[in-house]
């Protein structure tokens, strides 16, 4: 019942960061409801997101703050941030410029399981990542 | 670019479980697009979900397989399972019976941040958890 009792808290106080100081953030298109990606936030990136209303994450691979779209231009304007019953997952409702996925698709969830348990592409390619991020040599 | 290269793999082979053998699964209503919850799967619960087409998770608190709705009756019929570019997050599209949240709301994301960074309820109460799970003494 923690969800009901916590309603008096501030939003940031209600977030339970994990043992690495991170919380997963699901990102959903505000208008269409399409789920675009999931990324991780630490306290600082959450506070930046709340303040700037542009999605900011913690990059676990680069170990740095990651303002989404800073290199690709594919920003996320944040309309709403929701928190789940246990306080350990966030949901961002955003307007996505271009594609959310670094591979070039609109959503990071561009593959789905088929009946025979292989995979098929189920999304639209939005950009050529080599043009956006530069060719890896 | 791993997403494109992995398309020949089987779905389960493409999943990258974390150091605890788990992968987060976002759960979305198939018809409305509403995000209902996030839960965790191990390999066994994923295989059960693919086989039975009913959502099955790994309960991190109870440390056991958790067939969603087994005690509450609020099952999830699974229509599609998608995997993200990095292979480390899943997206389930489901038909939810009743409410997804153990607190009684339709979605676990029933609280959102307000302009002054407190919280407000933004979802519909579907059931009384004391009636469904029994009163905790």
Tab-separated table of N, CA and C in Angstrom, chain A residues 1-4 6-12 14 19-20 24 26-28 32-35 37-38 40 50 53 60 80-91 101-103 105 107-115 117-122 125 129-130 136, chain B residues 1-4 6-12 14 19-20 24 26-28 32-35 37-38 40 50 53 60 80-91 101-103 105 107-115 117-122 125 129-130 136:
chain	number	residue	atom	x	y	z
A	1	UNK	N	0.830	-1.214	0.000
A	1	UNK	CA	0.000	0.000	0.000
A	1	UNK	C	0.858	1.255	0.000
A	2	UNK	N	2.180	1.079	-0.153
A	2	UNK	CA	3.089	2.211	-0.048
A	2	UNK	C	2.684	3.341	-0.990
A	3	UNK	N	2.125	2.967	-2.145
A	3	UNK	CA	1.727	3.952	-3.140
A	3	UNK	C	0.797	5.013	-2.582
A	4	UNK	N	-0.214	4.601	-1.844
A	4	UNK	CA	-1.173	5.557	-1.304
A	4	UNK	C	-0.569	6.400	-0.193
A	6	UNK	N	2.455	7.268	0.253
A	6	UNK	CA	3.543	8.144	-0.172
A	6	UNK	C	3.070	9.405	-0.886
A	7	UNK	N	1.770	9.561	-1.057
A	7	UNK	CA	1.284	10.634	-1.925
A	7	UNK	C	1.626	12.025	-1.384
A	8	UNK	N	1.945	12.126	-0.108
A	8	UNK	CA	2.323	13.420	0.467
A	8	UNK	C	3.787	13.782	0.196
A	9	UNK	N	4.569	12.784	-0.185
A	9	UNK	CA	5.999	13.039	-0.420
A	9	UNK	C	6.211	13.906	-1.658
A	10	UNK	N	7.416	14.484	-1.765
A	10	UNK	CA	7.782	15.107	-3.029
A	10	UNK	C	8.077	13.980	-4.025
A	11	UNK	N	7.983	14.295	-5.316
A	11	UNK	CA	8.174	13.272	-6.342
A	11	UNK	C	9.556	12.620	-6.220
A	12	UNK	N	10.578	13.431	-6.100
A	12	UNK	CA	11.950	12.881	-6.076
A	12	UNK	C	12.179	12.028	-4.829
A	14	UNK	N	10.041	10.170	-3.438
A	14	UNK	CA	9.311	8.900	-3.577
A	14	UNK	C	10.069	7.881	-4.435
A	19	UNK	N	20.662	-0.244	-5.856
A	19	UNK	CA	21.951	-0.267	-5.139
A	19	UNK	C	23.052	0.459	-5.922
A	20	UNK	N	22.803	0.695	-7.227
A	20	UNK	CA	23.761	1.476	-8.033
A	20	UNK	C	23.338	2.942	-8.129
A	24	UNK	N	15.056	2.665	-13.487
A	24	UNK	CA	14.717	2.566	-14.910
A	24	UNK	C	13.597	3.543	-15.287
A	26	UNK	N	10.932	4.228	-18.364
A	26	UNK	CA	10.277	3.825	-19.614
A	26	UNK	C	9.889	5.104	-20.345
A	27	UNK	N	10.092	5.121	-21.650
A	27	UNK	CA	9.812	6.336	-22.412
A	27	UNK	C	8.736	6.046	-23.448
A	28	UNK	N	7.654	6.820	-23.368
A	28	UNK	CA	6.485	6.579	-24.205
A	28	UNK	C	6.137	7.845	-24.979
A	32	UNK	N	0.969	9.081	-29.345
A	32	UNK	CA	0.558	7.793	-29.916
A	32	UNK	C	0.557	6.668	-28.884
A	33	UNK	N	1.245	6.864	-27.756
A	33	UNK	CA	1.335	5.811	-26.748
A	33	UNK	C	2.406	4.779	-27.072
A	34	UNK	N	3.101	4.932	-28.190
A	34	UNK	CA	4.155	3.969	-28.555
A	34	UNK	C	5.295	3.999	-27.533
A	35	UNK	N	5.737	2.827	-27.084
A	35	UNK	CA	6.881	2.770	-26.171
A	35	UNK	C	8.155	2.874	-27.006
A	37	UNK	N	11.635	3.487	-25.738
A	37	UNK	CA	12.911	3.006	-25.194
A	37	UNK	C	12.787	2.855	-23.695
A	38	UNK	N	13.797	2.254	-23.091
A	38	UNK	CA	13.958	2.336	-21.645
A	38	UNK	C	15.400	2.762	-21.383
A	40	UNK	N	18.147	4.555	-18.022
A	40	UNK	CA	18.341	4.610	-16.578
A	40	UNK	C	18.634	6.041	-16.156
A	50	UNK	N	13.413	16.959	-14.703
A	50	UNK	CA	12.275	17.682	-14.116
A	50	UNK	C	12.420	19.189	-14.341
A	53	UNK	N	12.692	19.811	-18.487
A	53	UNK	CA	11.636	19.161	-19.283
A	53	UNK	C	12.175	18.623	-20.613
A	60	UNK	N	24.970	4.058	-18.624
A	60	UNK	CA	25.700	3.039	-17.856
A	60	UNK	C	26.983	2.625	-18.571
A	80	UNK	N	5.130	14.557	-19.092
A	80	UNK	CA	4.737	14.022	-17.793
A	80	UNK	C	5.741	12.992	-17.329
A	81	UNK	N	5.919	12.921	-16.002
A	81	UNK	CA	6.696	11.834	-15.412
A	81	UNK	C	5.827	11.156	-14.362
A	82	UNK	N	5.675	9.851	-14.514
A	82	UNK	CA	4.879	9.057	-13.584
A	82	UNK	C	5.800	8.112	-12.815
A	83	UNK	N	5.340	7.682	-11.647
A	83	UNK	CA	6.123	6.767	-10.820
A	83	UNK	C	5.243	5.578	-10.456
A	84	UNK	N	5.828	4.386	-10.371
A	84	UNK	CA	4.988	3.214	-10.117
A	84	UNK	C	4.769	2.994	-8.616
A	85	UNK	N	3.921	2.014	-8.311
A	85	UNK	CA	3.480	1.741	-6.938
A	85	UNK	C	4.652	1.521	-5.986
A	86	UNK	N	5.690	0.837	-6.452
A	86	UNK	CA	6.843	0.549	-5.596
A	86	UNK	C	7.882	1.669	-5.609
A	87	UNK	N	7.691	2.674	-6.438
A	87	UNK	CA	8.618	3.799	-6.499
A	87	UNK	C	9.931	3.452	-7.177
A	88	UNK	N	9.996	2.286	-7.836
A	88	UNK	CA	11.284	1.888	-8.408
A	88	UNK	C	11.305	1.840	-9.932
A	89	UNK	N	10.280	2.418	-10.567
A	89	UNK	CA	10.281	2.552	-12.034
A	89	UNK	C	9.563	3.855	-12.403
A	90	UNK	N	10.096	4.562	-13.397
A	90	UNK	CA	9.489	5.799	-13.867
A	90	UNK	C	8.935	5.606	-15.279
A	91	UNK	N	7.978	6.449	-15.636
A	91	UNK	CA	7.410	6.454	-16.983
A	91	UNK	C	7.385	7.894	-17.470
A	101	UNK	N	15.930	5.439	-31.298
A	101	UNK	CA	16.912	4.354	-31.213
A	101	UNK	C	18.203	4.693	-31.958
A	102	UNK	N	19.334	4.343	-31.337
A	102	UNK	CA	20.634	4.654	-31.947
A	102	UNK	C	20.878	3.857	-33.226
A	103	UNK	N	20.091	2.791	-33.435
A	103	UNK	CA	20.220	1.982	-34.658
A	103	UNK	C	19.480	2.663	-35.823
A	105	UNK	N	15.921	3.319	-35.778
A	105	UNK	CA	14.475	3.096	-35.771
A	105	UNK	C	13.775	4.135	-34.899
A	107	UNK	N	11.498	3.436	-32.603
A	107	UNK	CA	11.521	2.868	-31.256
A	107	UNK	C	12.681	1.892	-31.129
A	108	UNK	N	13.240	1.771	-29.917
A	108	UNK	CA	14.247	0.729	-29.669
A	108	UNK	C	13.631	-0.665	-29.752
A	109	UNK	N	12.306	-0.749	-29.591
A	109	UNK	CA	11.610	-2.040	-29.663
A	109	UNK	C	11.162	-2.258	-31.104
A	110	UNK	N	12.124	-2.544	-31.979
A	110	UNK	CA	11.815	-2.674	-33.413
A	110	UNK	C	11.809	-4.127	-33.876
A	111	UNK	N	11.990	-5.069	-32.928
A	111	UNK	CA	11.966	-6.496	-33.271
A	111	UNK	C	10.964	-7.207	-32.371
A	112	UNK	N	10.195	-8.111	-32.936
A	112	UNK	CA	9.280	-8.879	-32.099
A	112	UNK	C	9.402	-10.368	-32.374
A	113	UNK	N	8.959	-11.136	-31.386
A	113	UNK	CA	8.999	-12.596	-31.500
A	113	UNK	C	7.942	-13.041	-32.494
A	114	UNK	N	8.324	-13.972	-33.373
A	114	UNK	CA	7.376	-14.554	-34.318
A	114	UNK	C	6.777	-15.829	-33.705
A	115	UNK	N	5.807	-16.401	-34.390
A	115	UNK	CA	5.160	-17.629	-33.914
A	115	UNK	C	6.177	-18.750	-33.667
A	117	UNK	N	9.187	-18.362	-32.752
A	117	UNK	CA	10.168	-17.853	-31.780
A	117	UNK	C	11.482	-17.380	-32.392
A	118	UNK	N	11.444	-17.003	-33.681
A	118	UNK	CA	12.537	-16.192	-34.206
A	118	UNK	C	12.082	-14.729	-34.094
A	119	UNK	N	12.722	-13.817	-34.833
A	119	UNK	CA	12.396	-12.397	-34.697
A	119	UNK	C	12.077	-11.796	-36.054
A	120	UNK	N	11.235	-10.761	-36.025
A	120	UNK	CA	11.001	-9.987	-37.248
A	120	UNK	C	10.985	-8.496	-36.911
A	121	UNK	N	11.367	-7.694	-37.893
A	121	UNK	CA	11.355	-6.231	-37.729
A	121	UNK	C	9.906	-5.755	-37.728
A	122	UNK	N	9.565	-4.865	-36.803
A	122	UNK	CA	8.169	-4.408	-36.699
A	122	UNK	C	8.111	-2.892	-36.515
A	125	UNK	N	12.407	2.511	-39.992
A	125	UNK	CA	13.719	3.139	-39.934
A	125	UNK	C	13.550	4.641	-40.182
A	129	UNK	N	22.158	5.799	-39.046
A	129	UNK	CA	23.013	6.139	-37.905
A	129	UNK	C	24.420	6.592	-38.314
A	130	UNK	N	24.926	6.101	-39.456
A	130	UNK	CA	26.269	6.529	-39.895
A	130	UNK	C	26.291	8.025	-40.221
A	136	UNK	N	31.746	4.539	-38.096
A	136	UNK	CA	32.776	3.947	-37.235
A	136	UNK	C	33.814	3.273	-38.113
B	1	UNK	N	24.941	-1.456	-33.580
B	1	UNK	CA	24.225	-2.054	-34.719
B	1	UNK	C	23.818	-3.483	-34.404
B	2	UNK	N	23.994	-3.919	-33.163
B	2	UNK	CA	23.753	-5.311	-32.811
B	2	UNK	C	22.335	-5.731	-33.188
B	3	UNK	N	21.394	-4.783	-33.099
B	3	UNK	CA	19.996	-5.073	-33.393
B	3	UNK	C	19.806	-5.687	-34.769
B	4	UNK	N	20.450	-5.116	-35.785
B	4	UNK	CA	20.281	-5.637	-37.140
B	4	UNK	C	20.971	-6.982	-37.318
B	6	UNK	N	21.550	-9.239	-35.142
B	6	UNK	CA	20.988	-10.320	-34.335
B	6	UNK	C	19.693	-10.877	-34.882
B	7	UNK	N	19.205	-10.361	-36.012
B	7	UNK	CA	17.858	-10.710	-36.461
B	7	UNK	C	17.745	-12.196	-36.817
B	8	UNK	N	18.866	-12.850	-37.077
B	8	UNK	CA	18.832	-14.282	-37.398
B	8	UNK	C	18.733	-15.157	-36.148
B	9	UNK	N	19.015	-14.585	-34.997
B	9	UNK	CA	18.989	-15.380	-33.760
B	9	UNK	C	17.563	-15.770	-33.391
B	10	UNK	N	17.436	-16.770	-32.507
B	10	UNK	CA	16.128	-17.027	-31.920
B	10	UNK	C	15.853	-15.912	-30.925
B	11	UNK	N	14.584	-15.687	-30.623
B	11	UNK	CA	14.207	-14.602	-29.729
B	11	UNK	C	14.891	-14.753	-28.363
B	12	UNK	N	14.822	-15.927	-27.799
B	12	UNK	CA	15.364	-16.122	-26.435
B	12	UNK	C	16.886	-15.946	-26.431
B	14	UNK	N	18.525	-13.898	-28.171
B	14	UNK	CA	18.857	-12.475	-28.319
B	14	UNK	C	18.752	-11.710	-26.997
B	19	UNK	N	23.384	-9.492	-14.576
B	19	UNK	CA	24.255	-10.311	-13.732
B	19	UNK	C	23.464	-11.155	-12.736
B	20	UNK	N	22.169	-10.795	-12.543
B	20	UNK	CA	21.304	-11.612	-11.677
B	20	UNK	C	20.455	-12.589	-12.498
B	24	UNK	N	14.324	-6.706	-17.528
B	24	UNK	CA	13.072	-5.992	-17.254
B	24	UNK	C	12.083	-6.145	-18.403
B	26	UNK	N	8.582	-4.430	-19.769
B	26	UNK	CA	7.563	-3.379	-19.731
B	26	UNK	C	6.260	-4.008	-20.218
B	27	UNK	N	5.162	-3.686	-19.570
B	27	UNK	CA	3.885	-4.297	-19.926
B	27	UNK	C	2.909	-3.210	-20.368
B	28	UNK	N	2.410	-3.369	-21.589
B	28	UNK	CA	1.569	-2.345	-22.204
B	28	UNK	C	0.247	-2.966	-22.649
B	32	UNK	N	-5.112	-0.093	-25.883
B	32	UNK	CA	-5.084	1.344	-25.578
B	32	UNK	C	-3.674	1.917	-25.596
B	33	UNK	N	-2.649	1.064	-25.490
B	33	UNK	CA	-1.274	1.552	-25.427
B	33	UNK	C	-0.862	2.006	-24.039
B	34	UNK	N	-1.758	1.924	-23.073
B	34	UNK	CA	-1.421	2.344	-21.706
B	34	UNK	C	-0.331	1.442	-21.124
B	35	UNK	N	0.683	2.049	-20.504
B	35	UNK	CA	1.722	1.255	-19.838
B	35	UNK	C	1.199	0.858	-18.464
B	37	UNK	N	2.688	-1.681	-16.147
B	37	UNK	CA	3.636	-2.062	-15.093
B	37	UNK	C	4.989	-2.391	-15.720
B	38	UNK	N	5.971	-2.578	-14.868
B	38	UNK	CA	7.220	-3.202	-15.293
B	38	UNK	C	7.533	-4.305	-14.299
B	40	UNK	N	10.128	-8.176	-13.786
B	40	UNK	CA	11.388	-8.794	-14.185
B	40	UNK	C	11.163	-10.251	-14.567
B	50	UNK	N	6.306	-17.252	-23.283
B	50	UNK	CA	6.247	-17.515	-24.722
B	50	UNK	C	5.379	-18.740	-25.015
B	53	UNK	N	1.569	-17.990	-23.440
B	53	UNK	CA	0.973	-16.704	-23.826
B	53	UNK	C	0.190	-16.063	-22.681
B	60	UNK	N	11.208	-10.735	-7.505
B	60	UNK	CA	12.485	-10.498	-6.823
B	60	UNK	C	12.303	-10.516	-5.312
B	80	UNK	N	2.008	-9.962	-27.980
B	80	UNK	CA	3.308	-9.785	-28.636
B	80	UNK	C	4.390	-9.559	-27.599
B	81	UNK	N	5.591	-10.023	-27.916
B	81	UNK	CA	6.757	-9.697	-27.094
B	81	UNK	C	7.811	-9.097	-28.007
B	82	UNK	N	8.254	-7.897	-27.655
B	82	UNK	CA	9.282	-7.188	-28.429
B	82	UNK	C	10.557	-7.112	-27.598
B	83	UNK	N	11.668	-6.918	-28.284
B	83	UNK	CA	12.973	-6.819	-27.613
B	83	UNK	C	13.661	-5.557	-28.112
B	84	UNK	N	14.402	-4.899	-27.234
B	84	UNK	CA	15.005	-3.621	-27.655
B	84	UNK	C	16.356	-3.826	-28.346
B	85	UNK	N	16.910	-2.740	-28.859
B	85	UNK	CA	18.137	-2.771	-29.671
B	85	UNK	C	19.301	-3.451	-28.953
B	86	UNK	N	19.407	-3.230	-27.646
B	86	UNK	CA	20.514	-3.812	-26.885
B	86	UNK	C	20.192	-5.205	-26.371
B	87	UNK	N	18.965	-5.643	-26.546
B	87	UNK	CA	18.566	-6.992	-26.102
B	87	UNK	C	18.401	-7.096	-24.598
B	88	UNK	N	18.400	-5.957	-23.906
B	88	UNK	CA	18.343	-6.033	-22.442
B	88	UNK	C	17.048	-5.489	-21.833
B	89	UNK	N	16.027	-5.266	-22.656
B	89	UNK	CA	14.699	-4.895	-22.153
B	89	UNK	C	13.639	-5.495	-23.069
B	90	UNK	N	12.554	-5.998	-22.477
B	90	UNK	CA	11.448	-6.568	-23.245
B	90	UNK	C	10.215	-5.678	-23.130
B	91	UNK	N	9.331	-5.804	-24.101
B	91	UNK	CA	8.052	-5.092	-24.094
B	91	UNK	C	6.953	-6.096	-24.411
B	101	UNK	N	-2.168	-3.419	-10.982
B	101	UNK	CA	-1.391	-3.016	-9.802
B	101	UNK	C	-1.932	-3.650	-8.529
B	102	UNK	N	-1.012	-4.092	-7.658
B	102	UNK	CA	-1.433	-4.745	-6.414
B	102	UNK	C	-2.118	-3.765	-5.459
B	103	UNK	N	-1.951	-2.455	-5.694
B	103	UNK	CA	-2.606	-1.443	-4.857
B	103	UNK	C	-4.078	-1.269	-5.285
B	105	UNK	N	-5.045	-0.175	-8.597
B	105	UNK	CA	-5.217	0.687	-9.769
B	105	UNK	C	-5.083	-0.122	-11.064
B	107	UNK	N	-3.234	0.733	-13.642
B	107	UNK	CA	-1.797	0.726	-13.948
B	107	UNK	C	-1.002	0.946	-12.665
B	108	UNK	N	0.195	0.374	-12.600
B	108	UNK	CA	1.100	0.675	-11.470
B	108	UNK	C	1.551	2.140	-11.515
B	109	UNK	N	1.466	2.760	-12.681
B	109	UNK	CA	1.869	4.170	-12.819
B	109	UNK	C	0.635	5.045	-12.591
B	110	UNK	N	0.203	5.123	-11.337
B	110	UNK	CA	-1.031	5.855	-11.019
B	110	UNK	C	-0.750	7.199	-10.358
B	111	UNK	N	0.545	7.572	-10.242
B	111	UNK	CA	0.911	8.868	-9.661
B	111	UNK	C	1.826	9.605	-10.619
B	112	UNK	N	1.590	10.904	-10.787
B	112	UNK	CA	2.488	11.676	-11.640
B	112	UNK	C	2.982	12.929	-10.924
B	113	UNK	N	4.106	13.428	-11.404
B	113	UNK	CA	4.687	14.640	-10.837
B	113	UNK	C	3.830	15.834	-11.221
B	114	UNK	N	3.571	16.715	-10.254
B	114	UNK	CA	2.838	17.958	-10.521
B	114	UNK	C	3.848	19.066	-10.841
B	115	UNK	N	3.331	20.218	-11.216
B	115	UNK	CA	4.196	21.362	-11.542
B	115	UNK	C	5.128	21.737	-10.385
B	117	UNK	N	6.329	19.704	-8.260
B	117	UNK	CA	7.120	18.504	-7.961
B	117	UNK	C	6.627	17.712	-6.760
B	118	UNK	N	5.340	17.859	-6.428
B	118	UNK	CA	4.720	16.853	-5.568
B	118	UNK	C	4.039	15.829	-6.495
B	119	UNK	N	3.110	15.044	-5.968
B	119	UNK	CA	2.499	13.988	-6.780
B	119	UNK	C	0.990	14.103	-6.749
B	120	UNK	N	0.374	13.634	-7.830
B	120	UNK	CA	-1.086	13.517	-7.815
B	120	UNK	C	-1.489	12.187	-8.451
B	121	UNK	N	-2.647	11.670	-8.025
B	121	UNK	CA	-3.183	10.423	-8.581
B	121	UNK	C	-3.701	10.713	-9.997
B	122	UNK	N	-3.378	9.815	-10.944
B	122	UNK	CA	-3.770	10.053	-12.339
B	122	UNK	C	-4.346	8.792	-12.970
B	125	UNK	N	-9.001	3.528	-9.764
B	125	UNK	CA	-8.986	2.384	-8.852
B	125	UNK	C	-9.933	1.321	-9.404
B	129	UNK	N	-7.794	-3.989	-2.797
B	129	UNK	CA	-6.801	-5.052	-2.607
B	129	UNK	C	-7.077	-5.942	-1.387
B	130	UNK	N	-7.724	-5.392	-0.344
B	130	UNK	CA	-8.041	-6.228	0.834
B	130	UNK	C	-9.019	-7.344	0.466
B	136	UNK	N	-4.488	-7.773	5.541
B	136	UNK	CA	-3.255	-8.042	6.298
B	136	UNK	C	-3.493	-7.676	7.752
